[in-house]
Amino acid sequence: MKDAYARTIDYLRISLTDRCNLRCVYCMPEEGVPPLCHEEILRMEEFAQIVGVAAKMGIKHVRLTGGEPLVRKGICNLVRSIKATPGIESVAITTNATLLACMAPDLKEAGVDRVNISLDTLDAEQFHAITRRGNLADALEGIEAAFEVGFDPIKINVVAVRRLNQDFASFARLTMERPLHIRFIEYMPVGHSVEEGGCGWGPEDVIPTKELIQTISAAAKEAGLGELLPAGADRPLGWGPANYYELEGAQGTIGFISSVSNHFCASCNRLRLTADGRIRPCLFGDEEFDIKTALRTEGPDAAQRVLEQALSHKPESHHHRVGTARMMSQVGG
C-alpha cells in the first residue's frame, strides 16, 4: 500500500507491552512508567486480528517490540498466528535478550525469523549502570542461544549516547569474531527531554552518524582491525534504514541509523501499533489513531478504516522535531 507521498508501506511494528524488566537510563524512569490496566492493553487475539487486516492492505513484515516483548505471556502463540496470516512474509523480534536464553527454542519453533538485540555496552559494570538492574551475562547468554537455534541474521542495536562514553571498538571487534550485524543508532529525541525533567534525550548526547563513522573507523585502525568499507551486496541488509559497512575479513557488518542528523523519512516504510491499540504514523509525532475501539465496537472493517486514516496522515517528514508526549518504551521504537 502507498501513503500520500507514494511511499510503499509494508512494515508494521507492534509494541506488545509497555513493561520491561530493565530500566535503561535513556528509555524509562527508574520507577518505570505507569502500567496500562488490563482493559487498556490489546489482547493477543486482537493483535492477530489487526495483523490480518493490515496484511490484506499490503503489510508483509511484522516486528514485535515492547517495552520488552518477551515479558508478555502468549507471545509464541501470537507469532504462530501472525506467521499463518496470508501475505505475511517475516516476523522479527527486538529484545534486550536477557530472557532469550530460555525462550529462543520456542520462539524459533513458533516462526520468528530474526532477532534484533538491544545492547549498548560490552562492559558488565556499565551494562548494569545503563539498565539499572540488568546483568550483561544474561544478554550474552541470550545471544548465544540465538545462534544455537539458528536465527539469521542476528543484529545488535547500540544506541550511541555521548555521555555514556561507550567502547565502540569492542562492538566492531565482535563483527570479526562472529556473524553479528552491529547497528549504531543515533540517540533519538523521543519522550521528554532531560531539561523537562524526563529520562529521555539531551541534544548534547546525540553523536551524529558522520562523527560515529569517523570515530569507529579510527578506533578500528588503532585496534588493528583494518579499514571500514561499504558492505558487500551479499550482506543481509534488512527492512530498515541503516547504511552498512564492514571491516575487511569480518563475518558481520557495521550499520549506522542516522535518525537525527540525516533522517530517512523519504524511504520510511512503516506504521506502528502501540500496546494500548493506537496506530502511530510517525515515531517522532504525537498523532495517533484509535484502532482498538474501532476493532472492539465495529470489527475488522472499522479497523481497516482506521489504518487507512493513519496511512493518509503519515507525514512527509518529522522536520527534525524533538521530544514527544510518550516515551520510547510506550511506543515500541
mmCIF file of N, CA, C and O in Angstrom, residues 188-244:
data_model
loop_
_atom_site.group_PDB
_atom_site.id
_atom_site.type_symbol
_atom_site.label_atom_id
_atom_site.label_comp_id
_atom_site.label_asym_id
_atom_site.label_seq_id
_atom_site.Cartn_x
_atom_site.Cartn_y
_atom_site.Cartn_z
ATOM 1 N N MET A 188 17.767 9.114 19.922
ATOM 2 C CA MET A 188 16.587 9.702 19.300
ATOM 3 C C MET A 188 15.810 10.619 20.242
ATOM 4 O O MET A 188 15.626 10.303 21.415
ATOM 5 N N PRO A 189 15.317 11.736 19.719
ATOM 6 C CA PRO A 189 14.582 12.695 20.548
ATOM 7 C C PRO A 189 13.132 12.278 20.772
ATOM 8 O O PRO A 189 12.195 12.934 20.317
ATOM 9 N N VAL A 190 12.947 11.180 21.468
ATOM 10 C CA VAL A 190 11.610 10.665 21.776
ATOM 11 C C VAL A 190 11.405 10.737 23.286
ATOM 12 O O VAL A 190 12.288 10.368 24.060
ATOM 13 N N GLY A 191 10.242 11.192 23.703
ATOM 14 C CA GLY A 191 9.964 11.347 25.119
ATOM 15 C C GLY A 191 10.323 12.738 25.605
ATOM 16 O O GLY A 191 10.687 13.627 24.832
ATOM 17 N N HIS A 192 10.215 12.951 26.910
ATOM 18 C CA HIS A 192 10.529 14.247 27.494
ATOM 19 C C HIS A 192 12.033 14.426 27.604
ATOM 20 O O HIS A 192 12.766 13.500 27.934
ATOM 21 N N SER A 193 12.494 15.618 27.335
ATOM 22 C CA SER A 193 13.923 15.891 27.384
ATOM 23 C C SER A 193 14.417 15.942 28.825
ATOM 24 O O SER A 193 13.639 16.092 29.774
ATOM 25 N N VAL A 194 15.728 15.852 28.959
ATOM 26 C CA VAL A 194 16.345 15.979 30.273
ATOM 27 C C VAL A 194 15.998 17.334 30.881
ATOM 28 O O VAL A 194 15.697 17.455 32.069
ATOM 29 N N GLU A 195 16.012 18.370 30.026
ATOM 30 C CA GLU A 195 15.704 19.713 30.501
ATOM 31 C C GLU A 195 14.282 19.810 31.056
ATOM 32 O O GLU A 195 13.985 20.636 31.915
ATOM 33 N N GLU A 196 13.388 18.974 30.549
ATOM 34 C CA GLU A 196 11.996 18.976 31.005
ATOM 35 C C GLU A 196 11.776 18.037 32.193
ATOM 36 O O GLU A 196 10.657 17.815 32.620
ATOM 37 N N GLY A 197 12.858 17.495 32.713
ATOM 38 C CA GLY A 197 12.756 16.602 33.854
ATOM 39 C C GLY A 197 12.482 15.158 33.488
ATOM 40 O O GLY A 197 12.159 14.340 34.340
ATOM 41 N N GLY A 198 12.625 14.811 32.198
ATOM 42 C CA GLY A 198 12.368 13.444 31.761
ATOM 43 C C GLY A 198 13.632 12.609 31.770
ATOM 44 O O GLY A 198 14.727 13.082 32.080
ATOM 45 N N CYS A 199 13.482 11.338 31.388
ATOM 46 C CA CYS A 199 14.634 10.443 31.327
ATOM 47 C C CYS A 199 15.205 10.417 29.923
ATOM 48 O O CYS A 199 16.196 9.749 29.671
ATOM 49 N N GLY A 200 14.547 11.142 29.013
ATOM 50 C CA GLY A 200 14.850 10.985 27.600
ATOM 51 C C GLY A 200 16.117 11.650 27.121
ATOM 52 O O GLY A 200 17.173 11.518 27.714
ATOM 53 N N TRP A 201 16.004 12.412 26.081
ATOM 54 C CA TRP A 201 17.155 12.875 25.341
ATOM 55 C C TRP A 201 17.673 14.217 25.828
ATOM 56 O O TRP A 201 16.965 15.031 26.393
ATOM 57 N N GLY A 202 18.930 14.455 25.539
ATOM 58 C CA GLY A 202 19.530 15.765 25.668
ATOM 59 C C GLY A 202 20.277 16.021 24.372
ATOM 60 O O GLY A 202 20.978 15.131 23.880
ATOM 61 N N PRO A 203 20.124 17.162 23.738
ATOM 62 C CA PRO A 203 20.736 17.420 22.429
ATOM 63 C C PRO A 203 22.235 17.155 22.414
ATOM 64 O O PRO A 203 22.785 16.709 21.414
ATOM 65 N N GLU A 204 22.883 17.424 23.535
ATOM 66 C CA GLU A 204 24.332 17.229 23.595
ATOM 67 C C GLU A 204 24.719 15.754 23.577
ATOM 68 O O GLU A 204 25.894 15.416 23.372
ATOM 69 N N ASP A 205 23.752 14.872 23.771
ATOM 70 C CA ASP A 205 24.047 13.437 23.802
ATOM 71 C C ASP A 205 24.007 12.784 22.424
ATOM 72 O O ASP A 205 24.424 11.640 22.259
ATOM 73 N N VAL A 206 23.472 13.489 21.430
ATOM 74 C CA VAL A 206 23.397 12.925 20.085
ATOM 75 C C VAL A 206 24.778 12.944 19.441
ATOM 76 O O VAL A 206 25.413 13.996 19.340
ATOM 77 N N ILE A 207 25.252 11.793 19.016
ATOM 78 C CA ILE A 207 26.502 11.692 18.264
ATOM 79 C C ILE A 207 26.117 11.498 16.805
ATOM 80 O O ILE A 207 25.617 10.433 16.424
ATOM 81 N N PRO A 208 26.303 12.498 15.946
ATOM 82 C CA PRO A 208 25.907 12.367 14.545
ATOM 83 C C PRO A 208 26.613 11.199 13.868
ATOM 84 O O PRO A 208 27.759 10.867 14.202
ATOM 85 N N THR A 209 25.932 10.575 12.930
ATOM 86 C CA THR A 209 26.484 9.400 12.254
ATOM 87 C C THR A 209 27.845 9.686 11.621
ATOM 88 O O THR A 209 28.752 8.849 11.674
ATOM 89 N N LYS A 210 28.002 10.861 11.025
ATOM 90 C CA LYS A 210 29.287 11.190 10.403
ATOM 91 C C LYS A 210 30.411 11.095 11.422
ATOM 92 O O LYS A 210 31.483 10.532 11.141
ATOM 93 N N GLU A 211 30.178 11.616 12.627
ATOM 94 C CA GLU A 211 31.177 11.543 13.689
ATOM 95 C C GLU A 211 31.370 10.108 14.155
ATOM 96 O O GLU A 211 32.503 9.672 14.424
ATOM 97 N N LEU A 212 30.260 9.356 14.251
ATOM 98 C CA LEU A 212 30.351 7.959 14.670
ATOM 99 C C LEU A 212 31.216 7.146 13.708
ATOM 100 O O LEU A 212 32.062 6.345 14.128
ATOM 101 N N ILE A 213 30.992 7.346 12.418
ATOM 102 C CA ILE A 213 31.766 6.607 11.414
ATOM 103 C C ILE A 213 33.244 6.941 11.546
ATOM 104 O O ILE A 213 34.111 6.045 11.515
ATOM 105 N N GLN A 214 33.552 8.226 11.716
ATOM 106 C CA GLN A 214 34.954 8.631 11.865
ATOM 107 C C GLN A 214 35.570 8.032 13.127
ATOM 108 O O GLN A 214 36.701 7.538 13.108
ATOM 109 N N THR A 215 34.798 8.054 14.215
ATOM 110 C CA THR A 215 35.300 7.531 15.489
ATOM 111 C C THR A 215 35.555 6.029 15.408
ATOM 112 O O THR A 215 36.603 5.531 15.850
ATOM 113 N N ILE A 216 34.593 5.295 14.853
ATOM 114 C CA ILE A 216 34.726 3.843 14.785
ATOM 115 C C ILE A 216 35.795 3.447 13.778
ATOM 116 O O ILE A 216 36.561 2.499 13.996
ATOM 117 N N SER A 217 35.887 4.182 12.677
ATOM 118 C CA SER A 217 36.924 3.896 11.695
ATOM 119 C C SER A 217 38.312 4.081 12.305
ATOM 120 O O SER A 217 39.196 3.224 12.140
ATOM 121 N N ALA A 218 38.488 5.171 13.047
ATOM 122 C CA ALA A 218 39.787 5.422 13.686
ATOM 123 C C ALA A 218 40.084 4.381 14.759
ATOM 124 O O ALA A 218 41.217 3.891 14.873
ATOM 125 N N ALA A 219 39.054 4.026 15.544
ATOM 126 C CA ALA A 219 39.248 3.026 16.603
ATOM 127 C C ALA A 219 39.594 1.663 16.018
ATOM 128 O O ALA A 219 40.425 0.931 16.563
ATOM 129 N N ALA A 220 38.947 1.311 14.894
ATOM 130 C CA ALA A 220 39.222 0.022 14.254
ATOM 131 C C ALA A 220 40.660 -0.039 13.744
ATOM 132 O O ALA A 220 41.352 -1.053 13.905
ATOM 133 N N LYS A 221 41.115 1.063 13.148
ATOM 134 C CA LYS A 221 42.501 1.094 12.666
ATOM 135 C C LYS A 221 43.473 0.966 13.827
ATOM 136 O O LYS A 221 44.463 0.222 13.764
ATOM 137 N N GLU A 222 43.200 1.710 14.902
ATOM 138 C CA GLU A 222 44.088 1.680 16.064
ATOM 139 C C GLU A 222 44.142 0.299 16.690
ATOM 140 O O GLU A 222 45.179 -0.129 17.210
ATOM 141 N N ALA A 223 43.017 -0.431 16.623
ATOM 142 C CA ALA A 223 42.964 -1.784 17.187
ATOM 143 C C ALA A 223 43.466 -2.846 16.218
ATOM 144 O O ALA A 223 43.425 -4.043 16.528
ATOM 145 N N GLY A 224 43.922 -2.413 15.034
ATOM 146 C CA GLY A 224 44.447 -3.360 14.057
ATOM 147 C C GLY A 224 43.375 -4.147 13.325
ATOM 148 O O GLY A 224 43.634 -5.238 12.796
ATOM 149 N N LEU A 225 42.157 -3.582 13.264
ATOM 150 C CA LEU A 225 41.047 -4.290 12.615
ATOM 151 C C LEU A 225 40.881 -3.926 11.147
ATOM 152 O O LEU A 225 40.067 -4.524 10.448
ATOM 153 N N GLY A 226 41.638 -2.935 10.668
ATOM 154 C CA GLY A 226 41.590 -2.587 9.253
ATOM 155 C C GLY A 226 40.641 -1.459 8.931
ATOM 156 O O GLY A 226 40.142 -0.754 9.804
ATOM 157 N N GLU A 227 40.387 -1.303 7.615
ATOM 158 C CA GLU A 227 39.561 -0.220 7.100
ATOM 159 C C GLU A 227 38.074 -0.547 7.209
ATOM 160 O O GLU A 227 37.662 -1.704 7.094
ATOM 161 N N LEU A 228 37.268 0.505 7.393
ATOM 162 C CA LEU A 228 35.820 0.379 7.372
ATOM 163 C C LEU A 228 35.368 0.653 5.944
ATOM 164 O O LEU A 228 35.532 1.759 5.425
ATOM 165 N N LEU A 229 34.786 -0.366 5.293
ATOM 166 C CA LEU A 229 34.434 -0.298 3.877
ATOM 167 C C LEU A 229 32.931 -0.494 3.686
ATOM 168 O O LEU A 229 32.276 -1.116 4.520
ATOM 169 N N PRO A 230 32.358 0.022 2.594
ATOM 170 C CA PRO A 230 30.940 -0.254 2.315
ATOM 171 C C PRO A 230 30.697 -1.753 2.253
ATOM 172 O O PRO A 230 31.507 -2.511 1.701
ATOM 173 N N ALA A 231 29.585 -2.207 2.848
ATOM 174 C CA ALA A 231 29.285 -3.646 2.908
ATOM 175 C C ALA A 231 29.023 -4.203 1.523
ATOM 176 O O ALA A 231 28.474 -3.516 0.651
ATOM 177 N N GLY A 232 29.416 -5.466 1.336
ATOM 178 C CA GLY A 232 29.179 -6.137 0.065
ATOM 179 C C GLY A 232 27.703 -6.376 -0.182
ATOM 180 O O GLY A 232 26.887 -6.413 0.738
ATOM 181 N N ALA A 233 27.359 -6.567 -1.450
ATOM 182 C CA ALA A 233 25.964 -6.745 -1.844
ATOM 183 C C ALA A 233 25.362 -8.037 -1.299
ATOM 184 O O ALA A 233 24.136 -8.187 -1.257
ATOM 185 N N ASP A 234 26.211 -8.981 -0.877
ATOM 186 C CA ASP A 234 25.714 -10.259 -0.373
ATOM 187 C C ASP A 234 25.349 -10.212 1.106
ATOM 188 O O ASP A 234 24.865 -11.198 1.666
ATOM 189 N N ARG A 235 25.533 -9.068 1.748
ATOM 190 C CA ARG A 235 25.258 -8.961 3.186
ATOM 191 C C ARG A 235 23.763 -8.801 3.437
ATOM 192 O O ARG A 235 23.050 -8.190 2.641
ATOM 193 N N PRO A 236 23.265 -9.346 4.573
ATOM 194 C CA PRO A 236 21.842 -9.166 4.920
ATOM 195 C C PRO A 236 21.582 -7.749 5.401
ATOM 196 O O PRO A 236 22.103 -7.333 6.422
ATOM 197 N N LEU A 237 20.777 -7.000 4.653
ATOM 198 C CA LEU A 237 20.585 -5.591 4.967
ATOM 199 C C LEU A 237 19.314 -5.311 5.744
ATOM 200 O O LEU A 237 19.210 -4.313 6.422
ATOM 201 N N GLY A 238 18.295 -6.144 5.637
ATOM 202 C CA GLY A 238 17.103 -5.967 6.458
ATOM 203 C C GLY A 238 16.068 -5.048 5.845
ATOM 204 O O GLY A 238 16.127 -4.685 4.678
ATOM 205 N N TRP A 239 15.076 -4.644 6.689
ATOM 206 C CA TRP A 239 13.910 -3.905 6.214
ATOM 207 C C TRP A 239 14.014 -2.418 6.464
ATOM 208 O O TRP A 239 13.144 -1.652 6.083
ATOM 209 N N GLY A 240 15.035 -1.989 7.151
ATOM 210 C CA GLY A 240 15.050 -0.627 7.667
ATOM 211 C C GLY A 240 16.061 0.285 6.989
ATOM 212 O O GLY A 240 16.579 -0.010 5.908
ATOM 213 N N PRO A 241 16.379 1.394 7.654
ATOM 214 C CA PRO A 241 17.115 2.488 7.030
ATOM 215 C C PRO A 241 18.617 2.519 7.275
ATOM 216 O O PRO A 241 19.251 3.521 6.997
ATOM 217 N N ALA A 242 19.205 1.465 7.798
ATOM 218 C CA ALA A 242 20.632 1.509 8.122
ATOM 219 C C ALA A 242 21.496 1.519 6.863
ATOM 220 O O ALA A 242 21.157 0.921 5.843
ATOM 221 N N ASN A 243 22.629 2.220 6.959
ATOM 222 C CA ASN A 243 23.678 2.152 5.943
ATOM 223 C C ASN A 243 24.777 1.253 6.491
ATOM 224 O O ASN A 243 25.272 1.483 7.597
ATOM 225 N N TYR A 244 25.161 0.243 5.708
ATOM 226 C CA TYR A 244 26.039 -0.804 6.233
ATOM 227 C C TYR A 244 27.461 -0.714 5.694
ATOM 228 O O TYR A 244 27.702 -0.422 4.520
#
